[in-house]
C-alpha angles and dihedrals in degrees: 000000000000123000125234096241138114124198123203127194123217087252092059100256112135131203117209111217099348118200126234092261091050089051089052097047089047092054092045087053090059112118142154094284097040103037110159141055120188120198115195128198103228097191093065122103087250111016089194086066101047112060151111122223135183124213125196110224126214088252088055094253124129129242112196125191137185132192124194102186114334146332093307088064106047120120141182146207138180124213112197125235114281113191090196121106090246091059096123096049094089090050095041091053092048088050094044090046093056092041089054089054093237130136102240097093092063092067093035094085140025095254118197129190108260111215111211 
C-alpha cells in the first residue's frame, strides 16, 4: 500500500510515496548545499499546510518542523549534531513515523510552538 505523501528536496526533486528507506537516504544526503527536505501529507485538505520538514543547520544539527493546518499549529524541535555514522537515525525515525501517520513522532522530540 502506498502512502499519500510526497517528499521534496531543496533542489525541487520530488518523490511520490517514498518508503522509509528512501526517506532515510534523502535525510542522510542533506548537506550544506542541499539543506532541507519537506514531506507533505497529500490526503489533507491543503498539503502545503500539513507537512514535516528537516533543515540541516550550519553546525550540522537538524531542525525539524511540523505543521498541522496553518501558522497556529506550527512546531519546531532541534536535534543536536551527532558525529557518529548513525547521526541521521533519530531524524529519519521521526520523519518515517510522521509519514506512517502513527503518533510515535509526537513524543520523540521536545516540540515547541513556532511563532511566525
